[in-house]
Tab-separated table of N, CA and C in Angstrom:
chain	number	residue	atom	x	y	z
S	1	MET	N	184.211	187.127	154.006
S	1	MET	CA	183.614	185.876	153.611
S	1	MET	C	184.404	185.253	152.459
S	2	TRP	N	184.630	186.043	151.404
S	2	TRP	CA	185.368	185.495	150.256
S	2	TRP	C	186.828	185.254	150.627
S	3	GLY	N	187.375	186.051	151.508
S	3	GLY	CA	188.739	185.831	151.990
S	3	GLY	C	188.860	184.519	152.742
S	4	ALA	N	187.846	184.176	153.508
S	4	ALA	CA	187.837	182.890	154.215
S	4	ALA	C	187.848	181.745	153.217
S	5	HIS	N	187.079	181.891	152.139
S	5	HIS	CA	187.081	180.857	151.092
S	5	HIS	C	188.447	180.762	150.425
S	6	TRP	N	189.050	181.905	150.128
S	6	TRP	CA	190.360	181.919	149.485
S	6	TRP	C	191.379	181.176	150.340
S	7	ALA	N	191.234	181.318	151.654
S	7	ALA	CA	192.169	180.671	152.579
S	7	ALA	C	191.798	179.215	152.854
S	8	GLY	N	190.711	178.730	152.249
S	8	GLY	CA	190.313	177.339	152.442
S	8	GLY	C	189.319	177.132	153.561
S	9	GLY	N	188.779	178.217	154.094
S	9	GLY	CA	187.817	178.110	155.191
S	9	GLY	C	186.404	177.864	154.709
S	10	VAL	N	185.574	177.445	155.633
S	10	VAL	CA	184.152	177.256	155.391
S	10	VAL	C	183.428	178.325	156.208
S	11	VAL	N	182.511	179.027	155.592
S	11	VAL	CA	181.781	180.105	156.253
S	11	VAL	C	180.434	179.572	156.736
S	12	SER	N	180.113	179.884	157.989
S	12	SER	CA	178.830	179.490	158.566
S	12	SER	C	178.141	180.743	159.098
S	13	PRO	N	177.359	181.435	158.240
S	13	PRO	CA	176.720	182.672	158.683
S	13	PRO	C	175.689	182.399	159.772
S	14	ALA	N	175.586	183.329	160.714
S	14	ALA	CA	174.657	183.156	161.837
S	14	ALA	C	173.708	184.341	161.930
S	15	ASN	N	172.538	184.065	162.413
S	15	ASN	CA	171.516	185.077	162.612
S	15	ASN	C	171.974	186.031	163.718
S	16	PRO	N	172.046	187.330	163.448
S	16	PRO	CA	172.496	188.263	164.487
S	16	PRO	C	171.538	188.368	165.670
S	17	ALA	N	170.336	187.830	165.541
S	17	ALA	CA	169.372	187.845	166.646
S	17	ALA	C	169.471	186.591	167.517
S	18	TYR	N	170.420	185.698	167.221
S	18	TYR	CA	170.580	184.481	168.029
S	18	TYR	C	170.839	184.816	169.490
S	19	THR	N	170.325	183.958	170.352
S	19	THR	CA	170.682	184.028	171.764
S	19	THR	C	172.055	183.388	171.938
S	20	THR	N	172.616	183.534	173.112
S	20	THR	CA	173.912	182.914	173.395
S	20	THR	C	173.844	181.409	173.170
S	21	GLU	N	172.782	180.777	173.645
S	21	GLU	CA	172.645	179.318	173.529
S	21	GLU	C	172.527	178.880	172.074
S	22	GLU	N	171.750	179.628	171.280
S	22	GLU	CA	171.598	179.279	169.865
S	22	GLU	C	172.928	179.407	169.121
S	23	LEU	N	173.647	180.483	169.370
S	23	LEU	CA	174.936	180.675	168.703
S	23	LEU	C	175.952	179.650	169.178
S	24	ALA	N	175.978	179.367	170.480
S	24	ALA	CA	176.908	178.363	171.009
S	24	ALA	C	176.655	177.005	170.367
S	25	PHE	N	175.385	176.659	170.165
S	25	PHE	CA	175.055	175.397	169.492
S	25	PHE	C	175.662	175.364	168.103
S	26	GLN	N	175.463	176.442	167.328
S	26	GLN	CA	175.999	176.464	165.964
S	26	GLN	C	177.523	176.416	165.967
S	27	LEU	N	178.154	177.155	166.855
S	27	LEU	CA	179.618	177.159	166.913
S	27	LEU	C	180.160	175.768	167.240
S	28	LYS	N	179.548	175.110	168.213
S	28	LYS	CA	179.997	173.758	168.594
S	28	LYS	C	179.710	172.760	167.479
S	29	ASN	N	178.475	172.776	166.978
S	29	ASN	CA	178.054	171.800	165.979
S	29	ASN	C	178.837	171.920	164.684
S	30	SER	N	179.202	173.137	164.313
S	30	SER	CA	179.925	173.359	163.059
S	30	SER	C	181.429	173.138	163.202
S	31	GLY	N	181.918	173.105	164.447
S	31	GLY	CA	183.357	172.981	164.660
S	31	GLY	C	184.092	174.278	164.364
S	32	ALA	N	183.413	175.403	164.575
S	32	ALA	CA	183.999	176.715	164.271
S	32	ALA	C	185.331	176.898	164.993
S	33	LYS	N	186.258	177.540	164.305
S	33	LYS	CA	187.583	177.828	164.858
S	33	LYS	C	187.742	179.295	165.214
S	34	ALA	N	186.865	180.152	164.665
S	34	ALA	CA	186.934	181.591	164.902
S	34	ALA	C	185.545	182.178	164.662
S	35	VAL	N	185.361	183.405	165.147
S	35	VAL	CA	184.095	184.107	164.946
S	35	VAL	C	184.413	185.527	164.500
S	36	ILE	N	183.707	185.968	163.474
S	36	ILE	CA	183.828	187.344	163.014
S	36	ILE	C	182.478	187.996	163.270
S	37	THR	N	182.504	189.130	163.973
S	37	THR	CA	181.260	189.760	164.395
S	37	THR	C	181.397	191.269	164.424
S	38	GLN	N	180.340	191.927	164.871
S	38	GLN	CA	180.337	193.374	165.057
S	38	GLN	C	180.027	193.677	166.521
S	39	VAL	N	180.345	194.884	166.942
S	39	VAL	CA	180.196	195.281	168.339
S	39	VAL	C	178.784	195.049	168.892
S	40	PRO	N	177.699	195.344	168.150
S	40	PRO	CA	176.373	195.131	168.750
S	40	PRO	C	176.097	193.683	169.186
S	41	GLN	N	176.743	192.702	168.570
S	41	GLN	CA	176.537	191.298	168.933
S	41	GLN	C	177.619	190.770	169.882
S	42	LEU	N	178.509	191.618	170.305
S	42	LEU	CA	179.707	191.191	171.021
S	42	LEU	C	179.428	190.455	172.323
S	43	SER	N	178.490	190.884	173.118
S	43	SER	CA	178.252	190.210	174.398
S	43	SER	C	177.772	188.779	174.181
S	44	VAL	N	176.885	188.573	173.218
S	44	VAL	CA	176.399	187.224	172.909
S	44	VAL	C	177.534	186.381	172.334
S	45	VAL	N	178.313	186.955	171.424
S	45	VAL	CA	179.399	186.218	170.777
S	45	VAL	C	180.462	185.803	171.789
S	46	ARG	N	180.834	186.705	172.668
S	46	ARG	CA	181.858	186.372	173.676
S	46	ARG	C	181.439	185.164	174.506
S	47	GLU	N	180.219	185.187	174.997
S	47	GLU	CA	179.747	184.092	175.851
S	47	GLU	C	179.579	182.806	175.054
S	48	ALA	N	179.035	182.899	173.840
S	48	ALA	CA	178.857	181.705	173.005
S	48	ALA	C	180.211	181.105	172.638
S	49	ALA	N	181.184	181.949	172.308
S	49	ALA	CA	182.533	181.463	171.969
S	49	ALA	C	183.155	180.767	173.177
S	50	LYS	N	182.946	181.331	174.341
S	50	LYS	CA	183.466	180.713	175.572
S	50	LYS	C	182.861	179.327	175.759
S	51	GLN	N	181.545	179.220	175.570
S	51	GLN	CA	180.873	177.925	175.705
S	51	GLN	C	181.350	176.921	174.663
S	52	ALA	N	181.767	177.419	173.487
S	52	ALA	CA	182.225	176.545	172.397
S	52	ALA	C	183.745	176.344	172.419
S	53	ASN	N	184.405	176.820	173.477
S	53	ASN	CA	185.867	176.698	173.627
S	53	ASN	C	186.645	177.384	172.511
S	54	ILE	N	186.126	178.504	172.042
S	54	ILE	CA	186.843	179.326	171.055
S	54	ILE	C	187.499	180.455	171.837
S	55	PRO	N	188.830	180.544	171.828
S	55	PRO	CA	189.498	181.597	172.606
S	55	PRO	C	189.150	183.001	172.113
S	56	GLU	N	189.200	183.950	173.023
S	56	GLU	CA	188.859	185.335	172.683
S	56	GLU	C	189.744	185.912	171.587
S	57	ASP	N	190.982	185.428	171.467
S	57	ASP	CA	191.848	185.971	170.415
S	57	ASP	C	191.440	185.468	169.030
S	58	ARG	N	190.401	184.640	168.974
S	58	ARG	CA	189.851	184.194	167.694
S	58	ARG	C	188.509	184.844	167.395
S	59	ILE	N	188.188	185.887	168.135
S	59	ILE	CA	187.020	186.708	167.841
S	59	ILE	C	187.549	187.964	167.162
S	60	ILE	N	187.078	188.216	165.960
S	60	ILE	CA	187.550	189.348	165.162
S	60	ILE	C	186.368	190.269	164.896
S	61	LEU	N	186.611	191.550	165.032
S	61	LEU	CA	185.558	192.537	164.804
S	61	LEU	C	185.636	193.122	163.397
S	62	ILE	N	184.464	193.323	162.800
S	62	ILE	CA	184.345	194.065	161.551
S	62	ILE	C	183.378	195.214	161.808
S	63	GLY	N	183.283	196.128	160.875
S	63	GLY	CA	182.409	197.282	161.054
S	63	GLY	C	183.201	198.482	161.532
S	64	ASP	N	182.495	199.563	161.788
S	64	ASP	CA	183.150	200.817	162.165
S	64	ASP	C	183.589	200.872	163.620
S	65	LYS	N	182.887	200.154	164.491
S	65	LYS	CA	183.173	200.251	165.920
S	65	LYS	C	184.242	199.261	166.352
S	66	ARG	N	184.968	199.655	167.371
S	66	ARG	CA	186.012	198.812	167.965
S	66	ARG	C	185.540	198.288	169.315
S	67	ASP	N	186.230	197.293	169.833
S	67	ASP	CA	185.904	196.720	171.134
S	67	ASP	C	186.031	197.802	172.203
S	68	PRO	N	184.955	198.114	172.921
S	68	PRO	CA	185.030	199.152	173.950
S	68	PRO	C	186.028	198.818	175.060
S	69	GLU	N	186.305	197.524	175.253
S	69	GLU	CA	187.274	197.105	176.273
S	69	GLU	C	188.682	196.960	175.697
S	70	ALA	N	188.819	197.153	174.390
S	70	ALA	CA	190.108	197.071	173.687
S	70	ALA	C	190.808	195.725	173.879
S	71	ARG	N	190.030	194.650	173.997
S	71	ARG	CA	190.621	193.323	174.150
S	71	ARG	C	190.630	192.537	172.844
S	72	LEU	N	189.687	192.841	171.949
S	72	LEU	CA	189.567	192.084	170.709
S	72	LEU	C	190.112	192.870	169.537
S	73	LYS	N	190.659	192.133	168.568
S	73	LYS	CA	191.237	192.775	167.385
S	73	LYS	C	190.151	193.181	166.401
S	74	HIS	N	190.342	194.356	165.839
S	74	HIS	CA	189.529	194.803	164.718
S	74	HIS	C	190.232	194.283	163.460
S	75	PHE	N	189.459	193.924	162.450
S	75	PHE	CA	190.072	193.321	161.257
S	75	PHE	C	191.147	194.207	160.636
S	76	THR	N	191.058	195.513	160.812
S	76	THR	CA	192.049	196.407	160.210
S	76	THR	C	193.400	196.348	160.919
S	77	SER	N	193.427	195.746	162.109
S	77	SER	CA	194.695	195.670	162.842
S	77	SER	C	195.397	194.324	162.664
S	78	ILE	N	194.810	193.452	161.870
S	78	ILE	CA	195.433	192.140	161.631
S	78	ILE	C	196.448	192.296	160.514
S	79	ARG	N	197.667	191.951	160.821
S	79	ARG	CA	198.750	192.138	159.851
S	79	ARG	C	199.505	190.831	159.643
S	80	ASN	N	200.213	190.790	158.547
S	80	ASN	CA	201.092	189.669	158.242
S	80	ASN	C	202.382	189.852	159.042
S	81	ILE	N	202.543	189.055	160.095
S	81	ILE	CA	203.760	189.143	160.893
S	81	ILE	C	204.662	187.923	160.667
S	82	SER	N	204.273	187.089	159.704
S	82	SER	CA	205.042	185.872	159.456
S	82	SER	C	206.284	186.130	158.610
S	83	GLY	N	206.332	187.276	157.948
S	83	GLY	CA	207.450	187.555	157.057
S	83	GLY	C	207.207	187.065	155.644
S	84	ALA	N	206.139	186.299	155.436
S	84	ALA	CA	205.826	185.821	154.096
S	84	ALA	C	205.356	186.998	153.248
S	85	THR	N	205.864	187.088	152.054
S	85	THR	CA	205.471	188.193	151.180
S	85	THR	C	204.263	187.830	150.334
S	86	ARG	N	203.984	186.539	150.271
S	86	ARG	CA	202.886	186.106	149.423
S	86	ARG	C	202.267	184.844	149.993
S	87	TYR	N	200.982	184.764	149.925
S	87	TYR	CA	200.281	183.560	150.355
S	87	TYR	C	199.720	182.861	149.129
S	88	ARG	N	199.657	181.562	149.194
S	88	ARG	CA	199.073	180.803	148.094
S	88	ARG	C	197.633	180.468	148.412
S	89	LYS	N	196.816	180.539	147.390
S	89	LYS	CA	195.414	180.167	147.533
S	89	LYS	C	195.338	178.682	147.832
S	90	THR	N	194.471	178.316	148.756
S	90	THR	CA	194.273	176.918	149.092
S	90	THR	C	193.595	176.209	147.930
S	91	LYS	N	194.082	175.024	147.595
S	91	LYS	CA	193.471	174.248	146.517
S	91	LYS	C	192.247	173.532	147.063
S	92	ILE	N	191.182	173.577	146.280
S	92	ILE	CA	189.932	172.946	146.684
S	92	ILE	C	189.391	172.099	145.542
S	93	ASN	N	188.498	171.197	145.889
S	93	ASN	CA	187.733	170.450	144.905
S	93	ASN	C	186.333	171.069	144.927
S	94	PRO	N	185.963	171.847	143.901
S	94	PRO	CA	184.685	172.566	143.927
S	94	PRO	C	183.468	171.660	144.079
S	95	ASP	N	183.574	170.404	143.620
S	95	ASP	CA	182.437	169.484	143.729
S	95	ASP	C	182.222	168.989	145.153
S	96	LYS	N	183.295	168.860	145.911
S	96	LYS	CA	183.200	168.210	147.218
S	96	LYS	C	183.489	169.116	148.403
S	97	ASP	N	184.355	170.104	148.234
S	97	ASP	CA	184.735	170.951	149.369
S	97	ASP	C	183.640	171.960	149.682
S	98	LEU	N	183.394	172.133	150.964
S	98	LEU	CA	182.351	173.056	151.406
S	98	LEU	C	182.801	174.502	151.281
S	99	SER	N	181.856	175.353	150.934
S	99	SER	CA	182.089	176.785	150.980
S	99	SER	C	181.269	177.386	152.119
S	100	PHE	N	180.057	176.883	152.313
S	100	PHE	CA	179.182	177.367	153.374
S	100	PHE	C	178.601	176.194	154.149
S	101	LEU	N	178.445	176.390	155.436
S	101	LEU	CA	177.692	175.479	156.290
S	101	LEU	C	176.619	176.352	156.925
S	102	VAL	N	175.434	176.311	156.322
S	102	VAL	CA	174.338	177.194	156.700
S	102	VAL	C	173.363	176.411	157.573
S	103	TYR	N	172.920	177.025	158.646
S	103	TYR	CA	172.020	176.336	159.565
S	103	TYR	C	170.572	176.667	159.285
S	104	SER	N	169.734	175.613	159.328
S	104	SER	CA	168.296	175.766	159.138
S	104	SER	C	167.705	176.486	160.340
S	105	SER	N	166.453	176.834	160.237
S	105	SER	CA	165.804	177.563	161.331
S	105	SER	C	165.504	176.672	162.525
S	106	GLY	N	165.524	175.369	162.355
S	106	GLY	CA	165.252	174.476	163.475
S	106	GLY	C	163.780	174.378	163.816
S	107	THR	N	162.901	174.577	162.832
S	107	THR	CA	161.464	174.556	163.121
S	107	THR	C	160.969	173.177	163.544
S	108	THR	N	161.666	172.118	163.161
S	108	THR	CA	161.240	170.770	163.545
S	108	THR	C	162.232	170.127	164.506
S	109	GLY	N	162.907	170.925	165.280
S	109	GLY	CA	163.913	170.428	166.220
S	109	GLY	C	165.082	171.389	166.229
S	110	VAL	N	166.250	170.876	166.559
S	110	VAL	CA	167.426	171.746	166.572
S	110	VAL	C	167.831	172.079	165.135
S	111	PRO	N	168.451	173.244	164.912
S	111	PRO	CA	168.904	173.593	163.565
S	111	PRO	C	169.886	172.548	163.021
S	112	LYS	N	169.863	172.383	161.725
S	112	LYS	CA	170.750	171.421	161.066
S	112	LYS	C	171.631	172.154	160.071
S	113	GLY	N	172.890	171.739	160.008
S	113	GLY	CA	173.829	172.339	159.069
S	113	GLY	C	173.575	171.832	157.662
S	114	VAL	N	173.426	172.765	156.730
S	114	VAL	CA	173.225	172.438	155.319
S	114	VAL	C	174.553	172.702	154.617
S	115	MET	N	175.126	171.663	154.033
S	115	MET	CA	176.444	171.752	153.426
S	115	MET	C	176.327	172.179	151.966
S	116	LEU	N	176.956	173.309	151.637
S	116	LEU	CA	176.949	173.807	150.266
S	116	LEU	C	178.373	173.845	149.737
S	117	SER	N	178.589	173.178	148.633
S	117	SER	CA	179.916	173.152	148.017
S	117	SER	C	180.156	174.424	147.222
S	118	HIS	N	181.373	174.610	146.800
S	118	HIS	CA	181.698	175.754	145.948
S	118	HIS	C	180.889	175.688	144.653
S	119	ARG	N	180.711	174.496	144.116
S	119	ARG	CA	179.934	174.335	142.881
S	119	ARG	C	178.479	174.764	143.110
S	120	ASN	N	177.910	174.442	144.279
S	120	ASN	CA	176.546	174.887	144.592
S	120	ASN	C	176.440	176.406	144.520
S	121	ILE	N	177.411	177.102	145.078
S	121	ILE	CA	177.378	178.558	145.132
S	121	ILE	C	177.559	179.153	143.740
S	122	VAL	N	178.468	178.592	142.958
S	122	VAL	CA	178.668	179.086	141.586
S	122	VAL	C	177.395	178.864	140.766
S	123	ALA	N	176.773	177.699	140.905
S	123	ALA	CA	175.544	177.415	140.156
S	123	ALA	C	174.456	178.405	140.538
S	124	ASN	N	174.321	178.702	141.830
S	124	ASN	CA	173.296	179.642	142.259
S	124	ASN	C	173.599	181.057	141.768
S	125	SER	N	174.865	181.427	141.755
S	125	SER	CA	175.253	182.750	141.245
S	125	SER	C	174.932	182.860	139.756
S	126	LEU	N	175.170	181.787	139.005
S	126	LEU	CA	174.853	181.788	137.576
S	126	LEU	C	173.335	181.860	137.355
S	127	GLN	N	172.561	181.194	138.224
S	127	GLN	CA	171.103	181.285	138.132
S	127	GLN	C	170.646	182.722	138.367
S	128	LEU	N	171.239	183.381	139.349
S	128	LEU	CA	170.904	184.767	139.652
S	128	LEU	C	171.250	185.666	138.457
S	129	ALA	N	172.424	185.439	137.867
S	129	ALA	CA	172.840	186.236	136.708
S	129	ALA	C	171.909	186.006	135.523
S	130	ALA	N	171.489	184.765	135.315
S	130	ALA	CA	170.572	184.470	134.210
S	130	ALA	C	169.211	185.115	134.443
S	131	GLY	N	168.756	185.100	135.682
S	131	GLY	CA	167.467	185.709	136.011
S	131	GLY	C	167.500	187.210	135.820
S	132	GLU	N	168.616	187.816	136.151
S	132	GLU	CA	168.785	189.259	135.979
S	132	GLU	C	169.014	189.574	134.499
S	133	ALA	N	169.677	188.679	133.790
S	133	ALA	CA	169.891	188.722	132.338
S	133	ALA	C	170.356	190.072	131.799
S	134	GLY	N	171.216	190.739	132.533
S	134	GLY	CA	171.770	191.987	132.038
S	134	GLY	C	170.819	193.171	132.101
S	135	HIS	N	169.689	193.025	132.796
S	135	HIS	CA	168.709	194.104	132.852
S	135	HIS	C	168.982	195.107	133.976
S	136	LEU	N	169.832	194.758	134.915
S	136	LEU	CA	170.136	195.663	136.025
S	136	LEU	C	171.490	196.316	135.789
S	137	THR	N	171.578	197.615	136.058
S	137	THR	CA	172.840	198.320	135.876
S	137	THR	C	173.101	199.243	137.050
S	138	TRP	N	174.347	199.615	137.208
S	138	TRP	CA	174.732	200.504	138.296
S	138	TRP	C	174.190	201.909	138.100
S	139	ASN	N	173.877	202.282	136.855
S	139	ASN	CA	173.377	203.629	136.589
S	139	ASN	C	171.959	203.611	136.022
S	140	GLY	N	171.256	202.508	136.214
S	140	GLY	CA	169.898	202.386	135.687
S	140	GLY	C	168.863	202.975	136.624
S	141	GLY	N	167.632	202.615	136.389
S	141	GLY	CA	166.531	203.089	137.223
S	141	GLY	C	166.042	204.448	136.791
S	142	ALA	N	164.878	204.802	137.280
S	142	ALA	CA	164.244	206.065	136.897
S	142	ALA	C	165.072	207.281	137.295
S	143	ASP	N	165.823	207.171	138.381
S	143	ASP	CA	166.616	208.321	138.844
S	143	ASP	C	168.054	208.292	138.349
S	144	GLY	N	168.433	207.242	137.611
S	144	GLY	CA	169.792	207.135	137.094
S	144	GLY	C	170.831	206.816	138.154
S	145	LYS	N	170.394	206.462	139.349
S	145	LYS	CA	171.325	206.162	140.444
S	145	LYS	C	171.550	204.665	140.622
S	146	GLY	N	171.079	203.896	139.690
S	146	GLY	CA	171.297	202.455	139.760
S	146	GLY	C	170.014	201.699	140.055
S	147	ASP	N	169.928	200.528	139.480
S	147	ASP	CA	168.778	199.671	139.745
S	147	ASP	C	168.885	199.117	141.153
S	148	ARG	N	167.767	198.733	141.696
S	148	ARG	CA	167.718	198.184	143.044
S	148	ARG	C	166.982	196.858	143.032
S	149	VAL	N	167.371	195.990	143.933
S	149	VAL	CA	166.717	194.704	144.063
S	149	VAL	C	166.202	194.598	145.491
S	150	LEU	N	164.959	194.218	145.644
S	150	LEU	CA	164.396	194.026	146.966
S	150	LEU	C	164.870	192.677	147.488
S	151	ALA	N	165.596	192.695	148.595
S	151	ALA	CA	166.086	191.453	149.204
S	151	ALA	C	165.032	190.961	150.185
S	152	PHE	N	164.352	189.902	149.847
S	152	PHE	CA	163.295	189.396	150.718
S	152	PHE	C	163.820	188.431	151.766
S	153	LEU	N	165.083	188.067	151.666
S	153	LEU	CA	165.705	187.215	152.680
S	153	LEU	C	166.775	188.029	153.398
S	154	PRO	N	166.966	187.784	154.683
S	154	PRO	CA	168.016	188.524	155.405
S	154	PRO	C	169.403	188.132	154.892
S	155	PHE	N	170.358	189.042	155.039
S	155	PHE	CA	171.684	188.800	154.483
S	155	PHE	C	172.461	187.703	155.211
S	156	PHE	N	172.036	187.277	156.411
S	156	PHE	CA	172.700	186.133	157.034
S	156	PHE	C	172.178	184.826	156.452
S	157	HIS	N	171.078	184.871	155.694
S	157	HIS	CA	170.535	183.699	155.009
S	157	HIS	C	171.358	183.487	153.742
S	158	ILE	N	171.624	182.260	153.361
S	158	ILE	CA	172.540	181.984	152.257
S	158	ILE	C	172.100	182.647	150.957
S	159	TYR	N	170.831	182.642	150.642
S	159	TYR	CA	170.410	183.241	149.374
S	159	TYR	C	170.382	184.765	149.458
S	160	GLY	N	170.132	185.300	150.643
S	160	GLY	CA	170.296	186.745	150.828
S	160	GLY	C	171.745	187.131	150.656
S	161	ARG	N	172.649	186.282	151.119
S	161	ARG	CA	174.089	186.524	151.049
S	161	ARG	C	174.551	186.548	149.598
S	162	LEU	N	174.004	185.697	148.770
S	162	LEU	CA	174.437	185.622	147.378
S	162	LEU	C	173.937	186.788	146.544
S	163	SER	N	172.884	187.448	146.983
S	163	SER	CA	172.337	188.533	146.181
S	163	SER	C	173.044	189.851	146.441
S	164	CYS	N	173.963	189.905	147.435
S	164	CYS	CA	174.627	191.171	147.712
S	164	CYS	C	175.886	191.337	146.889
């Protein structure tokens, strides 16, 4: 996710429980150029990507499992074959450039893309840090194994994503 931002991309997280049609809608509506997924969602992602005209070589797998058909690349097999020794970070305007395009649940119709700029994400991260106010530590808690935070939103939800 952060690597996509570094490269100038916009991340559009999707609900892993989406049907093929729901995911295809988001892929088409967002103008997605690639999909990053895990093996358990692969059948839905393949079909949705096909419907959205995203070629299979733009489906990348993350997680421990590899494509059982060995057709899709696992992120660990993606290498720099351009010969470039260094890449430059894409320049962005934090006030205007999108970092996330998050889709609503669609309770009043089809889901709608909510555009969040880099500044929106930084502001929310600072709010989270202020709310935590230095009270959580990696070695805190009654057992000394670190404090824990109950995530009441799923991690594909933008605010669940920011708390991880």
